Coordinates of C-alpha atoms in Angstrom, one line a residue:
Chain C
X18 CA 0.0 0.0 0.0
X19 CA 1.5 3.6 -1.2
X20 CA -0.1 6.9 -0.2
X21 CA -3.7 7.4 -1.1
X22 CA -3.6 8.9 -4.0
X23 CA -6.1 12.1 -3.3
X24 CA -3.5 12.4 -0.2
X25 CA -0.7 12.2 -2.5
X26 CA -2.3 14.9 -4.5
X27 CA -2.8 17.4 -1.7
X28 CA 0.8 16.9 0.2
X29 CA 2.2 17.8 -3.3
X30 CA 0.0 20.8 -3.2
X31 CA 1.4 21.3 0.1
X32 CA 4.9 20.9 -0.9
X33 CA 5.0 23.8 -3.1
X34 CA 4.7 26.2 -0.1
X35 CA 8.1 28.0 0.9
X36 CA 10.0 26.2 3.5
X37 CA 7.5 22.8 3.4
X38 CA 9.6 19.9 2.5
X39 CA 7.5 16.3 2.0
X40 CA 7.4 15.3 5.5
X41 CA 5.9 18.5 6.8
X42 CA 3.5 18.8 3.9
X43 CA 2.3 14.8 4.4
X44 CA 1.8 16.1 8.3
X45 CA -0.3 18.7 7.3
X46 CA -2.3 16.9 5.0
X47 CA -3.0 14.2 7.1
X48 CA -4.1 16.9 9.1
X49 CA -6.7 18.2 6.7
X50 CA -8.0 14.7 6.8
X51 CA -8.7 14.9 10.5
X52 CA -10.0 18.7 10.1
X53 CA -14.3 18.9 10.8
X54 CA -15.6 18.7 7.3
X55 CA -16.6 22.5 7.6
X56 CA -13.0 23.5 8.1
X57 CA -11.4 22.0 5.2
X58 CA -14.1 22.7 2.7
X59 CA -13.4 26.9 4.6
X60 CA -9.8 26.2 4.2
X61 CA -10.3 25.0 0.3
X62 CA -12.6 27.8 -0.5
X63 CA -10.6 30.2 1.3
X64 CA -8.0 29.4 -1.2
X65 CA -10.1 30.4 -4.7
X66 CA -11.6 32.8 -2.6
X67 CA -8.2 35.0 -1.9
X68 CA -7.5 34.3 -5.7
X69 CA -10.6 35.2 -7.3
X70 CA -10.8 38.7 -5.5
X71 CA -7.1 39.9 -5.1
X72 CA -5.0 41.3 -7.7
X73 CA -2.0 43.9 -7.5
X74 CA -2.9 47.3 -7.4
X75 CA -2.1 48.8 -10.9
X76 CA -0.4 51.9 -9.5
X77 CA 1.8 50.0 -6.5
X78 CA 2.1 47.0 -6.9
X79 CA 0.8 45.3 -3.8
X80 CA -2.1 43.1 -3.2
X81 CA -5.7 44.4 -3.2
X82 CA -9.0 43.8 -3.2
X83 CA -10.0 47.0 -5.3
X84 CA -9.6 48.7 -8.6
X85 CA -6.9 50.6 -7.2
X86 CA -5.7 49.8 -3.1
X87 CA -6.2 51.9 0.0
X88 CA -3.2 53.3 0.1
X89 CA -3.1 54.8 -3.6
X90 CA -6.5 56.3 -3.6
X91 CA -5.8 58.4 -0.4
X92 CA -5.9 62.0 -1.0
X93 CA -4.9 62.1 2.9
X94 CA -1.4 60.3 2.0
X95 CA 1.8 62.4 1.1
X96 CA 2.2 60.7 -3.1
X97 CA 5.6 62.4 -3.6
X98 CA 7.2 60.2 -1.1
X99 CA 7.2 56.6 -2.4
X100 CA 8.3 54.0 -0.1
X101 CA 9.9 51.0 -2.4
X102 CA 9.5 47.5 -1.0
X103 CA 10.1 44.1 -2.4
X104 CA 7.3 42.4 -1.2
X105 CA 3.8 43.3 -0.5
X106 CA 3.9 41.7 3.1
X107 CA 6.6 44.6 3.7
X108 CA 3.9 47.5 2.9
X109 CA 2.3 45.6 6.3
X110 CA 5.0 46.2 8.6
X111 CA 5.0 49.9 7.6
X112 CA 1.5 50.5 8.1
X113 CA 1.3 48.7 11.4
X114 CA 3.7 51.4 12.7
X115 CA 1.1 54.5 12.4
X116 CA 4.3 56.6 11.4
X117 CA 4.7 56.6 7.8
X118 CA 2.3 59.0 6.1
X119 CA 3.6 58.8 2.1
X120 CA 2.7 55.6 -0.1
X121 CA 4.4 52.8 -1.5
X122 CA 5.7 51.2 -4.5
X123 CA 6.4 47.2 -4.6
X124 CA 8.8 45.7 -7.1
X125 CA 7.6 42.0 -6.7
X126 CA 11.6 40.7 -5.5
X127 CA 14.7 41.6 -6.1
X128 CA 17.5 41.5 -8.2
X129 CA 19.2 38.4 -8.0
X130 CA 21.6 36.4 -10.2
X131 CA 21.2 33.2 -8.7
X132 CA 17.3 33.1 -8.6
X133 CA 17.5 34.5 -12.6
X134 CA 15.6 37.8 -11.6
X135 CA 16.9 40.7 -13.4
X136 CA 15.6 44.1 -13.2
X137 CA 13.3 43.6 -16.3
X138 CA 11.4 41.3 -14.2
X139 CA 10.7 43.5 -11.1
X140 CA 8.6 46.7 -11.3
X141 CA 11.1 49.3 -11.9
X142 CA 10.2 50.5 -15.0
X143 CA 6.6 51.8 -13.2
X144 CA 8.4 53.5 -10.6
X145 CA 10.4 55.8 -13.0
X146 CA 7.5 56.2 -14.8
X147 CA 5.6 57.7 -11.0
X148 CA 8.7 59.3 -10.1
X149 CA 9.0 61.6 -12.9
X150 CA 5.1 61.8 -13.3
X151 CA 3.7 62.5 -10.4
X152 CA 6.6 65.0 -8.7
X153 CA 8.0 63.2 -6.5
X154 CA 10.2 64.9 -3.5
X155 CA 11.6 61.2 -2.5
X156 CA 11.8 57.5 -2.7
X157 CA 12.9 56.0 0.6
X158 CA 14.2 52.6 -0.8
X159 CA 12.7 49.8 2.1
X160 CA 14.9 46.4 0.4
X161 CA 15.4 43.7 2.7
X162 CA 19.2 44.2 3.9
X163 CA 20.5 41.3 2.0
X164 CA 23.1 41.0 -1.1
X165 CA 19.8 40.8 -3.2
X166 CA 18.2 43.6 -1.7
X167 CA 21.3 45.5 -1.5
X168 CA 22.2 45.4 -4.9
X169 CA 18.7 46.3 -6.2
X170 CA 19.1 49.1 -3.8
X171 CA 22.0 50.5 -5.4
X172 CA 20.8 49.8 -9.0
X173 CA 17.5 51.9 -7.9
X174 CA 19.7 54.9 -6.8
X175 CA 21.7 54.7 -9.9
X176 CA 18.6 54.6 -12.1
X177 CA 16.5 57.6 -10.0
X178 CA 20.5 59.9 -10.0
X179 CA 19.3 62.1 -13.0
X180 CA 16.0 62.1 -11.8
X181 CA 14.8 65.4 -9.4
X182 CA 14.2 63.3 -6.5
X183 CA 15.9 62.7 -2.9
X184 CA 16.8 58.7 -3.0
X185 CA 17.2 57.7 0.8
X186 CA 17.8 54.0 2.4
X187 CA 16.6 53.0 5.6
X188 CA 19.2 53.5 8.3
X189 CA 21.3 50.6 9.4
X190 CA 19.0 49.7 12.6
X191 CA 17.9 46.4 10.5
X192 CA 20.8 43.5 10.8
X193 CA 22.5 42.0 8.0
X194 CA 21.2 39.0 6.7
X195 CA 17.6 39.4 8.3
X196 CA 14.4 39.8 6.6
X197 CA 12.0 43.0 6.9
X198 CA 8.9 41.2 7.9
X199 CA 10.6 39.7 11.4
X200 CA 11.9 42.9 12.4
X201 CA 10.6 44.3 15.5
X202 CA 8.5 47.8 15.4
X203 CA 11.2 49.9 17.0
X204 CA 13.9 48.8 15.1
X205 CA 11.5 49.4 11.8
X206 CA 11.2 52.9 13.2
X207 CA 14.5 53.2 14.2
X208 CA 15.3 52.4 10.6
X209 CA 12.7 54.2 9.1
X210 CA 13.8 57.9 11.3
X211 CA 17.2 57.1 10.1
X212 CA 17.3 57.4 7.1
X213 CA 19.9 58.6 4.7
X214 CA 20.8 60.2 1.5
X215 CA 22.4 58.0 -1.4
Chain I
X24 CA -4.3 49.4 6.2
X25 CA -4.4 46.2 7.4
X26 CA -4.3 42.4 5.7
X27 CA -7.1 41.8 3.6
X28 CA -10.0 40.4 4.6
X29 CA -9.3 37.0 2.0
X30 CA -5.5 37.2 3.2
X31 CA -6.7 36.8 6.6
X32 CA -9.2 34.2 6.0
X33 CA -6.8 31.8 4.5
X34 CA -4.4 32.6 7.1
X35 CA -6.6 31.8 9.5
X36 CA -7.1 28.0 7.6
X37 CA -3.1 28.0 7.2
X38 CA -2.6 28.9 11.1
X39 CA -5.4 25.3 11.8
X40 CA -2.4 23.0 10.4
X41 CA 0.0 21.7 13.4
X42 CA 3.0 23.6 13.9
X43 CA 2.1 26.4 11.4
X44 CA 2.4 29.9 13.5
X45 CA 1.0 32.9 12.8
X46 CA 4.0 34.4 10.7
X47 CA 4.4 30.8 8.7
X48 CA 0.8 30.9 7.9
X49 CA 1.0 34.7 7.0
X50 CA 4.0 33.4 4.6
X51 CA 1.8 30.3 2.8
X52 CA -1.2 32.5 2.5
X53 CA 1.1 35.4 0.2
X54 CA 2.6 32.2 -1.8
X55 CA -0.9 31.5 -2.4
X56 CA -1.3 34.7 -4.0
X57 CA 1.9 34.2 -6.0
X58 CA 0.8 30.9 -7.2
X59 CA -0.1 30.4 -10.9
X60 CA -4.0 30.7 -11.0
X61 CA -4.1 26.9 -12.0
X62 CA -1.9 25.4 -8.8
X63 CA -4.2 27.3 -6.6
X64 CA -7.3 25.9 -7.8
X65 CA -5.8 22.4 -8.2
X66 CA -4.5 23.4 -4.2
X67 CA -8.2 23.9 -3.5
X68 CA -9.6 21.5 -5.2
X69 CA -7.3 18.8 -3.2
X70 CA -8.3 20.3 -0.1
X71 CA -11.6 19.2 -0.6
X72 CA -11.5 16.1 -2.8
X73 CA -9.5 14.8 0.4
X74 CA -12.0 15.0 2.6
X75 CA -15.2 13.8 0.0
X76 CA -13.1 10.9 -1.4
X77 CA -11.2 9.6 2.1
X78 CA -12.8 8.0 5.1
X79 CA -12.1 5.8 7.8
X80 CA -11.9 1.6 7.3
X81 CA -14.8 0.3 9.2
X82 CA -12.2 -2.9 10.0
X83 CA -9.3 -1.0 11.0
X84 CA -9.8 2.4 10.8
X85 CA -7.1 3.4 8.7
X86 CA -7.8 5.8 6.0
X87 CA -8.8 4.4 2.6
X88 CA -10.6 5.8 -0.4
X89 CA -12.3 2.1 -0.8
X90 CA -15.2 0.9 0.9
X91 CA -12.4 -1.7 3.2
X92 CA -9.0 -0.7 2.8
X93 CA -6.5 -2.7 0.7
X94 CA -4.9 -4.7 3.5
X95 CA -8.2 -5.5 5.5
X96 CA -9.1 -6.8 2.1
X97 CA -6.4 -8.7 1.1
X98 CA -6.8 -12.3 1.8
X99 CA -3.0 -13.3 1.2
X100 CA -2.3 -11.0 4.2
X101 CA -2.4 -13.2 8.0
X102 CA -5.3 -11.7 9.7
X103 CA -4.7 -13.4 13.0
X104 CA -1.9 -10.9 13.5
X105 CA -2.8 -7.7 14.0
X106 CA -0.5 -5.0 14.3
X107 CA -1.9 -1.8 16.4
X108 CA -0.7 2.0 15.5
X109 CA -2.2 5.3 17.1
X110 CA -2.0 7.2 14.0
X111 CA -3.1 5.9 10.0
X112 CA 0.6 7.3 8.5
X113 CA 2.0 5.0 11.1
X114 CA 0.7 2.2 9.2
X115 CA 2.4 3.5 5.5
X116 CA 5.8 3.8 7.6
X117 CA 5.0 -0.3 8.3
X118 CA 4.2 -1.1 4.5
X119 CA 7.0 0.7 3.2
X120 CA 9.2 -1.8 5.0
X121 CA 7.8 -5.0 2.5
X122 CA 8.4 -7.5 5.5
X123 CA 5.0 -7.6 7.5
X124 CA 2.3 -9.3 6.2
X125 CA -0.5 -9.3 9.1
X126 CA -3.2 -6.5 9.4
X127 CA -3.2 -3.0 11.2
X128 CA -5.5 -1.7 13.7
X129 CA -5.5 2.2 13.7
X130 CA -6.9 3.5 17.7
X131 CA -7.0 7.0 16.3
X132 CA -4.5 9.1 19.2
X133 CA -3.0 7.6 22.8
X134 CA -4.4 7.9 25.6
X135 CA -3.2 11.4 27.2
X136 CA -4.5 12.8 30.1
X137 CA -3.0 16.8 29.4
X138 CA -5.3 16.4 26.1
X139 CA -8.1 15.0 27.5
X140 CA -8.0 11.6 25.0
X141 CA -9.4 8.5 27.6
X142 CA -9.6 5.2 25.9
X143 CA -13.2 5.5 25.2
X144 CA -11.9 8.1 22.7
X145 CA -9.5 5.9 20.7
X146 CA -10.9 2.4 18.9
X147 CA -10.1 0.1 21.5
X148 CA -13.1 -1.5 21.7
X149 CA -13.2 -2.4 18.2
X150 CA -9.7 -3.7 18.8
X151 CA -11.2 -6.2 21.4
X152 CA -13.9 -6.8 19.2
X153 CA -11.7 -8.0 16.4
X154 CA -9.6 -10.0 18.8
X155 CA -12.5 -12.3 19.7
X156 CA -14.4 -12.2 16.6
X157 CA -11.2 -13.2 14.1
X158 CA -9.1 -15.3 16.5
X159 CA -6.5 -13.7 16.0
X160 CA -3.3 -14.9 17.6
X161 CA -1.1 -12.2 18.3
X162 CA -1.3 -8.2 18.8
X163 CA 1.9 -6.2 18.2
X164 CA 1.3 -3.4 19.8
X165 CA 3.4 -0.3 18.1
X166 CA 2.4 3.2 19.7
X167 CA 4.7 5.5 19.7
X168 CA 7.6 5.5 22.3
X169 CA 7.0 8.4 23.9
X170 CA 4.6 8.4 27.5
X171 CA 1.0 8.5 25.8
X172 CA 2.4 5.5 23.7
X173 CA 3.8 3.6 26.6
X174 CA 0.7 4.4 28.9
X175 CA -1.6 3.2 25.6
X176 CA 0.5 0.5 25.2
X177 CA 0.6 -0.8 28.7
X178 CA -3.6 -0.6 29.3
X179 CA -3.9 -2.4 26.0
X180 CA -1.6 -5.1 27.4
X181 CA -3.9 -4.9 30.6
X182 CA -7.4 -5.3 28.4
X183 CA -6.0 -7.9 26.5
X184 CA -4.1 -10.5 29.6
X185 CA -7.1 -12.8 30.0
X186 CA -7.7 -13.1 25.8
X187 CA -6.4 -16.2 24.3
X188 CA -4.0 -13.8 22.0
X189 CA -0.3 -13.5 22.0
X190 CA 0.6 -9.7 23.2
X191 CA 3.8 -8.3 22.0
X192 CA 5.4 -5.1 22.0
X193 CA 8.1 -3.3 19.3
X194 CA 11.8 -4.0 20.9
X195 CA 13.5 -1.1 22.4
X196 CA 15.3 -0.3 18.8
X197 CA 13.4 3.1 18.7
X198 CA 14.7 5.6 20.8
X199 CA 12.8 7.0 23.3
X200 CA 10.5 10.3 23.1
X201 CA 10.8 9.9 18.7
X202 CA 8.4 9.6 16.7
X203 CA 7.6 6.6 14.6
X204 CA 7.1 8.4 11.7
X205 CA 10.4 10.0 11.6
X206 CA 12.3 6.4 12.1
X207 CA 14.6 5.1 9.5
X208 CA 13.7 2.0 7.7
X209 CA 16.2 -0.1 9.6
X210 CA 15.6 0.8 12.8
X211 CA 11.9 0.1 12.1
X212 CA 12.9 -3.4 11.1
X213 CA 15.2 -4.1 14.3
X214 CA 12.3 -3.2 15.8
X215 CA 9.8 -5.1 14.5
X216 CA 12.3 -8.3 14.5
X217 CA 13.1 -7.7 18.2
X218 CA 9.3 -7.2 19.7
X219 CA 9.2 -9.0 22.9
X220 CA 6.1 -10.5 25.1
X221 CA 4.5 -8.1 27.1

């Protein structure tokens, strides 16, 4: 007897989440099996659900559930300071401090060799294009402090140089090596006050 | 702004899976979103095709997609050996192995005070059922070696001293406090060679 084949076909579902190897994704399935019937059909519709109504907002980049998100269609919010992300998870960390009043601008990744993402694939070409449309006073470039995030860092500041714009980098608060979205809300803000000029 | 209302429902189903935190379930839910449109429906679709397609044995109570699983309907297969598990992967670690050829019998859990599971919660009267009904000559009992397993182990041994059946228990080639899932095929064996009367 092999793995039940419907079982089978949701642990390699499972599997193709980040950091769930076989064993972990056979756990969890199993564990769907042993979920009240109401739960997993939630859990399963939960899944087209989150795809059917969320798309990436056509001005930032980040995941919404309208035409065009919150964030981008406040007249409150300051749009000549453009906070530049990788991910859209980061925006969240931002907004949950309460401090940063401008709006943002996700690539989708960064530039890395290894993973073939060049900058053709990220959403650079759409911030130029808001940077030199909209007047904006300065891009605050929010990359995770890795060699990846680093490096599209630097080819962001080279690109926005001829550009009439102040390109800042959130201070060194954040360690090497560690992602955005564990950081701590101080630190973030610590970062985030601190600032500096290319 | 704060996660979307659909982010935060999956999330919710993603944080229901054992040993998925918030912050991992955060993470599935935004690969979700990433997917291609197609894995995420085939991920939903898996979800609940699980759960319509799988049940319990009514023999042994493993989980089969049949009306009697393969092995309680196997004839070739020496049904007056039954081999007990807590959990139905338990019984796929046994199979892998190619060298039992007697029948499972799935309780369902241990017996665990801190999570309130008493015998009457596991299929131990089934068990006994079986024993009288099929004369069956000998019970391997193979809970996990950890205290729920032992204590399981141990009251089965107790509910089964005045049958006419053979009880026997996996030798000590499993080190204590593991968990049989995670045992190496060879250590399984030495363990199932070396089982020892209760």
């Amino acid at each position: 007897m092999k793995e039940l084949k419907s079982v089978n076909r949701l642990i390699d579902s499972f599997a193709k989440l980040p950091g769930v190897g076989y064993k972990s994704a056979e756990k969890m399935a199993y564990a769907v099996l042993n979920m009240k019937n109401e739960d997993a059909l939630e859990f399963s519709e939960a899944i087209k659900n989150v795809q059917e109504k969320v798309h990436k907002c056509p001005v930032c980049g980040s995941f919404t559930e309208q035409e065009i998100c919150e964030i981008c269609g406040d007249n409150e919010r300051n749009h000549r300071q453009i906070l530049v992300v990788s991910y859209s998870r980061d925006v969240l960390a931002f907004e949950s401090l309460n401090t940063f009043n401008g709006v943002y601008h996700v690539l989708g990744g960064a530039i890395s060799s290894i993973n073939g993402v060049g900058p053709e694939n990220l959403r650079i070409n759409e911030l130029l294009e808001r940077v030199k449309k909209d007047q904006v006073e300065e891009v605050i470039i929010a990359t995770n402090p890795t060699m990846e995030g680093e490096v599209t860092a630097m080819y962001l500041a080279h690109l926005l140089e001829n550009e009439n714009v102040t390109v800042t980098r959130l201070a060194n608060g954040l360690p090497m090596g560690g992602h955005l979205e564990y950081a701590d809300a101080l630190t973030l803000n610590k970062a985030l006050e601190g600032r500096k000029k290319f």
